[in-house]
Each structure stands twice: as structure tokens, then as C-alpha cells.
mmCIF file of C-alpha atoms in Angstrom:
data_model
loop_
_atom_site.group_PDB
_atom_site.id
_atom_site.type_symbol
_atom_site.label_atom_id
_atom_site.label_comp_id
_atom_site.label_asym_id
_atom_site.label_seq_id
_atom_site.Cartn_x
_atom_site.Cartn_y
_atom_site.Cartn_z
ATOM 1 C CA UNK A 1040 -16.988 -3.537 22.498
ATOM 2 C CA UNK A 1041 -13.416 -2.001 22.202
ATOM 3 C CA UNK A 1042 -12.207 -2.456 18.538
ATOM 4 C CA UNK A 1043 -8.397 -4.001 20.093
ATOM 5 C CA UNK A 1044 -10.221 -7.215 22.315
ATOM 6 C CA UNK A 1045 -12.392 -7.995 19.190
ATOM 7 C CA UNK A 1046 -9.838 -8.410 16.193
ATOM 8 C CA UNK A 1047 -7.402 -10.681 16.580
ATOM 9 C CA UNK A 1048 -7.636 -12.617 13.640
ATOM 10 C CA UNK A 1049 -5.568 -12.402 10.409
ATOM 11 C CA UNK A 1050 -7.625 -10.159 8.391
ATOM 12 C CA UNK A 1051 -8.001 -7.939 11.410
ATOM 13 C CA UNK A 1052 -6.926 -4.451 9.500
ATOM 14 C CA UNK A 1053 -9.699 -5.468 6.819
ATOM 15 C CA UNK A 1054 -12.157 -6.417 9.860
ATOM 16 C CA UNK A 1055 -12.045 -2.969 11.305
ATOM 17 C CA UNK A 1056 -12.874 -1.098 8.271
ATOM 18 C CA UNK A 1057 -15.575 -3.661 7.611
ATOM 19 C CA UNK A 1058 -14.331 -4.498 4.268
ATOM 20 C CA UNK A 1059 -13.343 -7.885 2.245
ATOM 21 C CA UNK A 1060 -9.846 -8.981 1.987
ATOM 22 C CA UNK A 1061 -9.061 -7.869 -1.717
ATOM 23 C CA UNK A 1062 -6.107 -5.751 -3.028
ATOM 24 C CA UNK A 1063 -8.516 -3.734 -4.628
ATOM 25 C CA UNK A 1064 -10.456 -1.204 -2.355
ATOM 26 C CA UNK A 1065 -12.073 2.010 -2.011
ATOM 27 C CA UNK A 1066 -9.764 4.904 -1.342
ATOM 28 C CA UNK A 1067 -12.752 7.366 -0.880
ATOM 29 C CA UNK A 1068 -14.496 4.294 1.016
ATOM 30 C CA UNK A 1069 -11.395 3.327 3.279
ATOM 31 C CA UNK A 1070 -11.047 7.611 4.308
ATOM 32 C CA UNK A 1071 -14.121 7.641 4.664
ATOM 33 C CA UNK A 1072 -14.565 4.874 7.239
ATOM 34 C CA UNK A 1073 -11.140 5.920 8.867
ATOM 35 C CA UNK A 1074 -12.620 9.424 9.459
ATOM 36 C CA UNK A 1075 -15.284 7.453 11.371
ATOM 37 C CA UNK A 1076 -13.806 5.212 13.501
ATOM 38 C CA UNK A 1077 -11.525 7.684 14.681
ATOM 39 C CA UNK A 1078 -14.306 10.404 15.907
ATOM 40 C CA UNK A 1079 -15.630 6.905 17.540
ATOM 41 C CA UNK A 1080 -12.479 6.320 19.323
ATOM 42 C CA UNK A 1081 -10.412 9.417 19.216
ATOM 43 C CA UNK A 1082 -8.436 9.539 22.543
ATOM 44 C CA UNK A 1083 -10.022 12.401 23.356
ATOM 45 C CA UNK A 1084 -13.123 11.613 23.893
ATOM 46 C CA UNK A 1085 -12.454 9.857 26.599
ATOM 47 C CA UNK A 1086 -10.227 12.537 28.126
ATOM 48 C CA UNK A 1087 -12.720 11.944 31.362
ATOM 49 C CA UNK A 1088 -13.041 8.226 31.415
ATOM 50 C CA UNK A 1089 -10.774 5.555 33.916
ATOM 51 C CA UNK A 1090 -7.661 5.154 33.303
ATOM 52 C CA UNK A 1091 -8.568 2.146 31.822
ATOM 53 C CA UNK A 1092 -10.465 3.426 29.324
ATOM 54 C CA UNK A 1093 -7.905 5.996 28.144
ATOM 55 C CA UNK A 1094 -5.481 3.530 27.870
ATOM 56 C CA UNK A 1095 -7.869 1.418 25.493
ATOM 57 C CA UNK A 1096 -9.074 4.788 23.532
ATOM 58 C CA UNK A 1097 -5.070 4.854 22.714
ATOM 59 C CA UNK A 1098 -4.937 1.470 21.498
ATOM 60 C CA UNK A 1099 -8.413 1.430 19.620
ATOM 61 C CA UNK A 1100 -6.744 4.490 17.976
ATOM 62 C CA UNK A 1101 -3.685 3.158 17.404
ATOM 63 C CA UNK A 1102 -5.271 0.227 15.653
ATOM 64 C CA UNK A 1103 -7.129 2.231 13.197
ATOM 65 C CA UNK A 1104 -4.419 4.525 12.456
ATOM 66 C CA UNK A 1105 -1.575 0.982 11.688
ATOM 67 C CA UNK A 1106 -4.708 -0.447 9.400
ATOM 68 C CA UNK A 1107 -5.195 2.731 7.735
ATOM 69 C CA UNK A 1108 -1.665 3.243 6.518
ATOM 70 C CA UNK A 1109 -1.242 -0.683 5.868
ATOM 71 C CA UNK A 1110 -4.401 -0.402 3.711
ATOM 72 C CA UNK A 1111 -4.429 2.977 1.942
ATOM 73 C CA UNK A 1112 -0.723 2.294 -0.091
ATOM 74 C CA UNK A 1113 -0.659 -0.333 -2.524
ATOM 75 C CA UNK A 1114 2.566 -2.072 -1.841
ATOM 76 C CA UNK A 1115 1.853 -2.282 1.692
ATOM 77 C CA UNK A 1116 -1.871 -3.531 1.839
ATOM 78 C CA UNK A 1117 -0.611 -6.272 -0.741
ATOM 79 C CA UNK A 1118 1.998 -7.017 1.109
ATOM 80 C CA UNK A 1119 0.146 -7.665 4.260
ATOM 81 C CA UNK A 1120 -2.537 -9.534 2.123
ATOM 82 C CA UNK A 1121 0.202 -12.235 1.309
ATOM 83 C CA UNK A 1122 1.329 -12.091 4.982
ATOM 84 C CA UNK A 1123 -2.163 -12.980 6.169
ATOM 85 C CA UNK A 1124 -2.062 -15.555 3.654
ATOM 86 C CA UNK A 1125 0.816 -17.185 4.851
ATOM 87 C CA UNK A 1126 2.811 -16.363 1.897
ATOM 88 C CA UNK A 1127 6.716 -15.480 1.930
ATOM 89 C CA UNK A 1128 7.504 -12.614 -0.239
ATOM 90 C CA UNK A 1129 10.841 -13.407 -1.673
ATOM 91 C CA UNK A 1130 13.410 -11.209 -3.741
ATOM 92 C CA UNK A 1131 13.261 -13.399 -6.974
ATOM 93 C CA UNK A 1132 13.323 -11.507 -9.649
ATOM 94 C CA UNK A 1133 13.019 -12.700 -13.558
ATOM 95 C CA UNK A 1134 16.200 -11.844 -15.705
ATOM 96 C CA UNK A 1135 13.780 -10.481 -17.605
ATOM 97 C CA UNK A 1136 12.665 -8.095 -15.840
ATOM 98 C CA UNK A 1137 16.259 -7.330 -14.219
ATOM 99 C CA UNK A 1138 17.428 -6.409 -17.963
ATOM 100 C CA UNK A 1139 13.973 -4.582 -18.264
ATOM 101 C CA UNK A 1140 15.745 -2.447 -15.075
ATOM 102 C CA UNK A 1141 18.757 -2.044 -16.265
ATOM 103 C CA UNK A 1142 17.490 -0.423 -19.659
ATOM 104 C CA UNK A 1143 15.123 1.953 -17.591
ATOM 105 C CA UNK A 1144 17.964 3.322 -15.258
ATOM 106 C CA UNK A 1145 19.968 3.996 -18.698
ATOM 107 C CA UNK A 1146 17.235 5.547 -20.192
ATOM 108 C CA UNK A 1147 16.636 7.891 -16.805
ATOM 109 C CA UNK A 1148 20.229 8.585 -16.841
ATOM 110 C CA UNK A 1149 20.312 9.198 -20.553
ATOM 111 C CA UNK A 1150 18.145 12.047 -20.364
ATOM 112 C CA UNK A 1151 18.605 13.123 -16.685
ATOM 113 C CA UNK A 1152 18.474 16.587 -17.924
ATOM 114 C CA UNK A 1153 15.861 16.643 -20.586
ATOM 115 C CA UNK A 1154 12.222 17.352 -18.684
ATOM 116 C CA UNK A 1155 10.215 16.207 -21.722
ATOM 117 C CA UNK A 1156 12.146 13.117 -21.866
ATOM 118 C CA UNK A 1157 11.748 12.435 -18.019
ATOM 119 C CA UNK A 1158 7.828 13.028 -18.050
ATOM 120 C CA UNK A 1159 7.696 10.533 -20.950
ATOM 121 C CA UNK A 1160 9.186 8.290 -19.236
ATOM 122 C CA UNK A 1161 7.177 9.037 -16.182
ATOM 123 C CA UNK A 1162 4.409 8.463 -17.662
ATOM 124 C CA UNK A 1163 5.215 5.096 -18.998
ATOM 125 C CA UNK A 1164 5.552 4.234 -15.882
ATOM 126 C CA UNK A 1165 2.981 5.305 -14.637
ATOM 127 C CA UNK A 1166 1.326 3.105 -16.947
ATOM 128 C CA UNK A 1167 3.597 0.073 -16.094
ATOM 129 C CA UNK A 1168 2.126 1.039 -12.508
ATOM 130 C CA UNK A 1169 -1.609 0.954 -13.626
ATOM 131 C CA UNK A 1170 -0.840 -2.812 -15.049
ATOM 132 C CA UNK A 1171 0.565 -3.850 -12.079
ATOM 133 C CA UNK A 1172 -1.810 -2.756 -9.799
ATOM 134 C CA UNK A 1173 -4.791 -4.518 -12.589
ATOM 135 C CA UNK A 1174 -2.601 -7.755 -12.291
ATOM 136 C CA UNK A 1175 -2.393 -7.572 -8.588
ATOM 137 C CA UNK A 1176 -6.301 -7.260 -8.239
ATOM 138 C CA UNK A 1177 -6.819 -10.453 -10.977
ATOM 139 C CA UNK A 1178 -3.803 -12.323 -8.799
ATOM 140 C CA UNK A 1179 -5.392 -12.167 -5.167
ATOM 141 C CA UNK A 1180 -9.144 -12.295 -6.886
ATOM 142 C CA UNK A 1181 -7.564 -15.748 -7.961
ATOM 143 C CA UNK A 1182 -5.181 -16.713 -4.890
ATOM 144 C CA UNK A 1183 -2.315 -16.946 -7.388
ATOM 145 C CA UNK A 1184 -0.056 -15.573 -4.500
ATOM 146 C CA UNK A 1185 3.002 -16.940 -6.253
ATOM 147 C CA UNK A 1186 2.384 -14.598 -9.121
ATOM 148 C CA UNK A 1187 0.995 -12.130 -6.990
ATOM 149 C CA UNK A 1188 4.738 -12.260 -5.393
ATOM 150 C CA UNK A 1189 6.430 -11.387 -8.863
ATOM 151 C CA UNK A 1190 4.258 -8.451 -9.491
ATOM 152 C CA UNK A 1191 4.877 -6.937 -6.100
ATOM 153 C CA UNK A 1192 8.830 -7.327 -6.465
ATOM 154 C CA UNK A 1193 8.318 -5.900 -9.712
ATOM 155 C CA UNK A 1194 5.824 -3.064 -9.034
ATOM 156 C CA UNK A 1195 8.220 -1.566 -6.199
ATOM 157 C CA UNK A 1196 11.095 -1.229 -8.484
ATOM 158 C CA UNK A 1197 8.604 0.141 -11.163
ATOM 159 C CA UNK A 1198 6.963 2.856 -7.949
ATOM 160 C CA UNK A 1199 10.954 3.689 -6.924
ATOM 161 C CA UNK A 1200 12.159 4.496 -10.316
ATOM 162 C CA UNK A 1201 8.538 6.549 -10.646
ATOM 163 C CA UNK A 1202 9.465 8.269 -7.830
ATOM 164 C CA UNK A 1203 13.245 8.756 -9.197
ATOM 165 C CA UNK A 1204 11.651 10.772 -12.052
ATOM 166 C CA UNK A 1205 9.198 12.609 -10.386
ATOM 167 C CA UNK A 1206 12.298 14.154 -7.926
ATOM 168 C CA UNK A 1207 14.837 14.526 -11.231
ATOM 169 C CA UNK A 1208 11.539 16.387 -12.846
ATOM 170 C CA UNK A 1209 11.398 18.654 -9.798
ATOM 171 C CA UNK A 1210 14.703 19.352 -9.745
ATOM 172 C CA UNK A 1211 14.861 20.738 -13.010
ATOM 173 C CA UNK A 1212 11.454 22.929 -12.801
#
């Protein structure tokens, strides 16, 4: 059966790897099964089939590839795991956690030019990250999808300002 007539439910990216719905998966797992289903129903193999069939290859392989990059990037495979759970993200943010930004992007600035000082900072965030991405896990394990929410917000100003580093870091090297 041809992978595009078969899922059309709401967990259909997490159907076609054959995996539960969870924010925590297998990398190794996910590439793995990617690197299968796309020998299975690489366009090319069916180079010689109908029309038809071509035109379904492309889909089929289409499919896999959208579920792939949905699933294999944490932001985006939680994000799709509140979509298919009928959640709304929203841009609420704690004042908290906005003065917790604030005090990061003077700290970056601060030491724009000091490498140690960037890679510590890196590297609590990079810790910040690992926290986020444990509370995530607990949060969808537990269907708290309002919390779940929060972290998200939170954990792609935490992965931007990671990223801010990493290209300040480079730039000095």
C-alpha cells in the first residue's frame, strides 16, 4: 500500500516511522528508519513504472522527507506534537523569563569579544537547553500541553541566543 493513501490521521509523521507520539525519540532510530523508507520509495525506483506510479513514488517520498525534518529537530517535532494535539502555541512569555532574556543578551554583549567568556556562556546554555528538552519529554509524557507551551517559547529563545554565541565564537576563531 502507498505510504500517502494510508496516513491521514493526526499522528501521521509518527505513523510512518512506526514510532509513538512522544517528544522524546531515537535520533539513530528515526535515521535509521528514514534511510529505509526512502530506498523503499525512492523515486527512482520506479523510474519504469506508470505514470501513476511515479507520481505516487514522489509523494510517498515527499512524505517521508516533511516527517523526517518535522521529527528529527526538537522545536519542530514538539511543535507539531501540540498541533496534533489541538493545542495553540501562543507567544506568552513569563516576566520572568523576559528579564532572564534581557540579562543574557547583556551578558553576550558584555563580553562579545572575550571567547572564554562566550563558550561559558555557551555552555550554560547548552545546559539550559538539556533542561528544556528533559521538561519537554516529562510535559507531553504527562499531556501538560499548557506547560509544554511555556517551555517551547522559552527553549527557542534559549536555541537562538545558543546559536548567537556559537556564530560570535566563530567569528572570533
Amino acid at each position: 500500500m502507498w505510504l500517502w493513501r494510508k496516513f491521514h490521521r493526526l499522528m501521521e509523521f509518527f505513523d510512518i516511522y512506526e514510532i509513538e507520539p512522544s517528544f522524546s525519540i531515537s535520533e539513530n532510530e528515526l535515521k535509521k528508519k528514514y534511510l529505509v523508507l526512502q530506498k523503499k520509495f525512492h523515486p527512482d525506483r520506479f523510474a519504469h513504472s506508470s505514470i501513476e506510479e511515479q507520481k505516487t513514488a514522489l509523494i510517498n517520498s515527499s512524505l517521508i522527507n516533511d516527517a523526517y525534518q518535522v521529527l528529527k529537530e526538537d522545536i519542530r517535532r514538539a511543535k507539531y506534537l501540540l498541533e496534533c494535539n489541538g493545542v495553540e502555541i501562543t507567544n506568552h512569555t513569563n516576566p520572568a523569563f523576559l528579564m532572564k532574556q534581557m540579562e543574557y543578551e547583556e551578558k553576550i554583549e558584555d563580553h562579545s569579544n572575550d571567547k572564554n567568556q562566550l563558550l561559558s556562556i555557551q555552555k550554560e546554555l547548552q545546559e539550559e537547553l538539556d533542561q528544556y528538552k528533559d521538561n519537554l519529554t516529562v510535559d507531553f509524557d504527562k499531556k501538560n500541553f499548557d506547560r509544554a507551551t511555556n517551555q517551547i517559547n522559552e527553549f527557542i529563545f534559549i536555541d537562538k541566543l545558543h546559536l548567537k554565541i556559537k556564530e560570535k565564537i566563530n567569528q572570533l576563531s
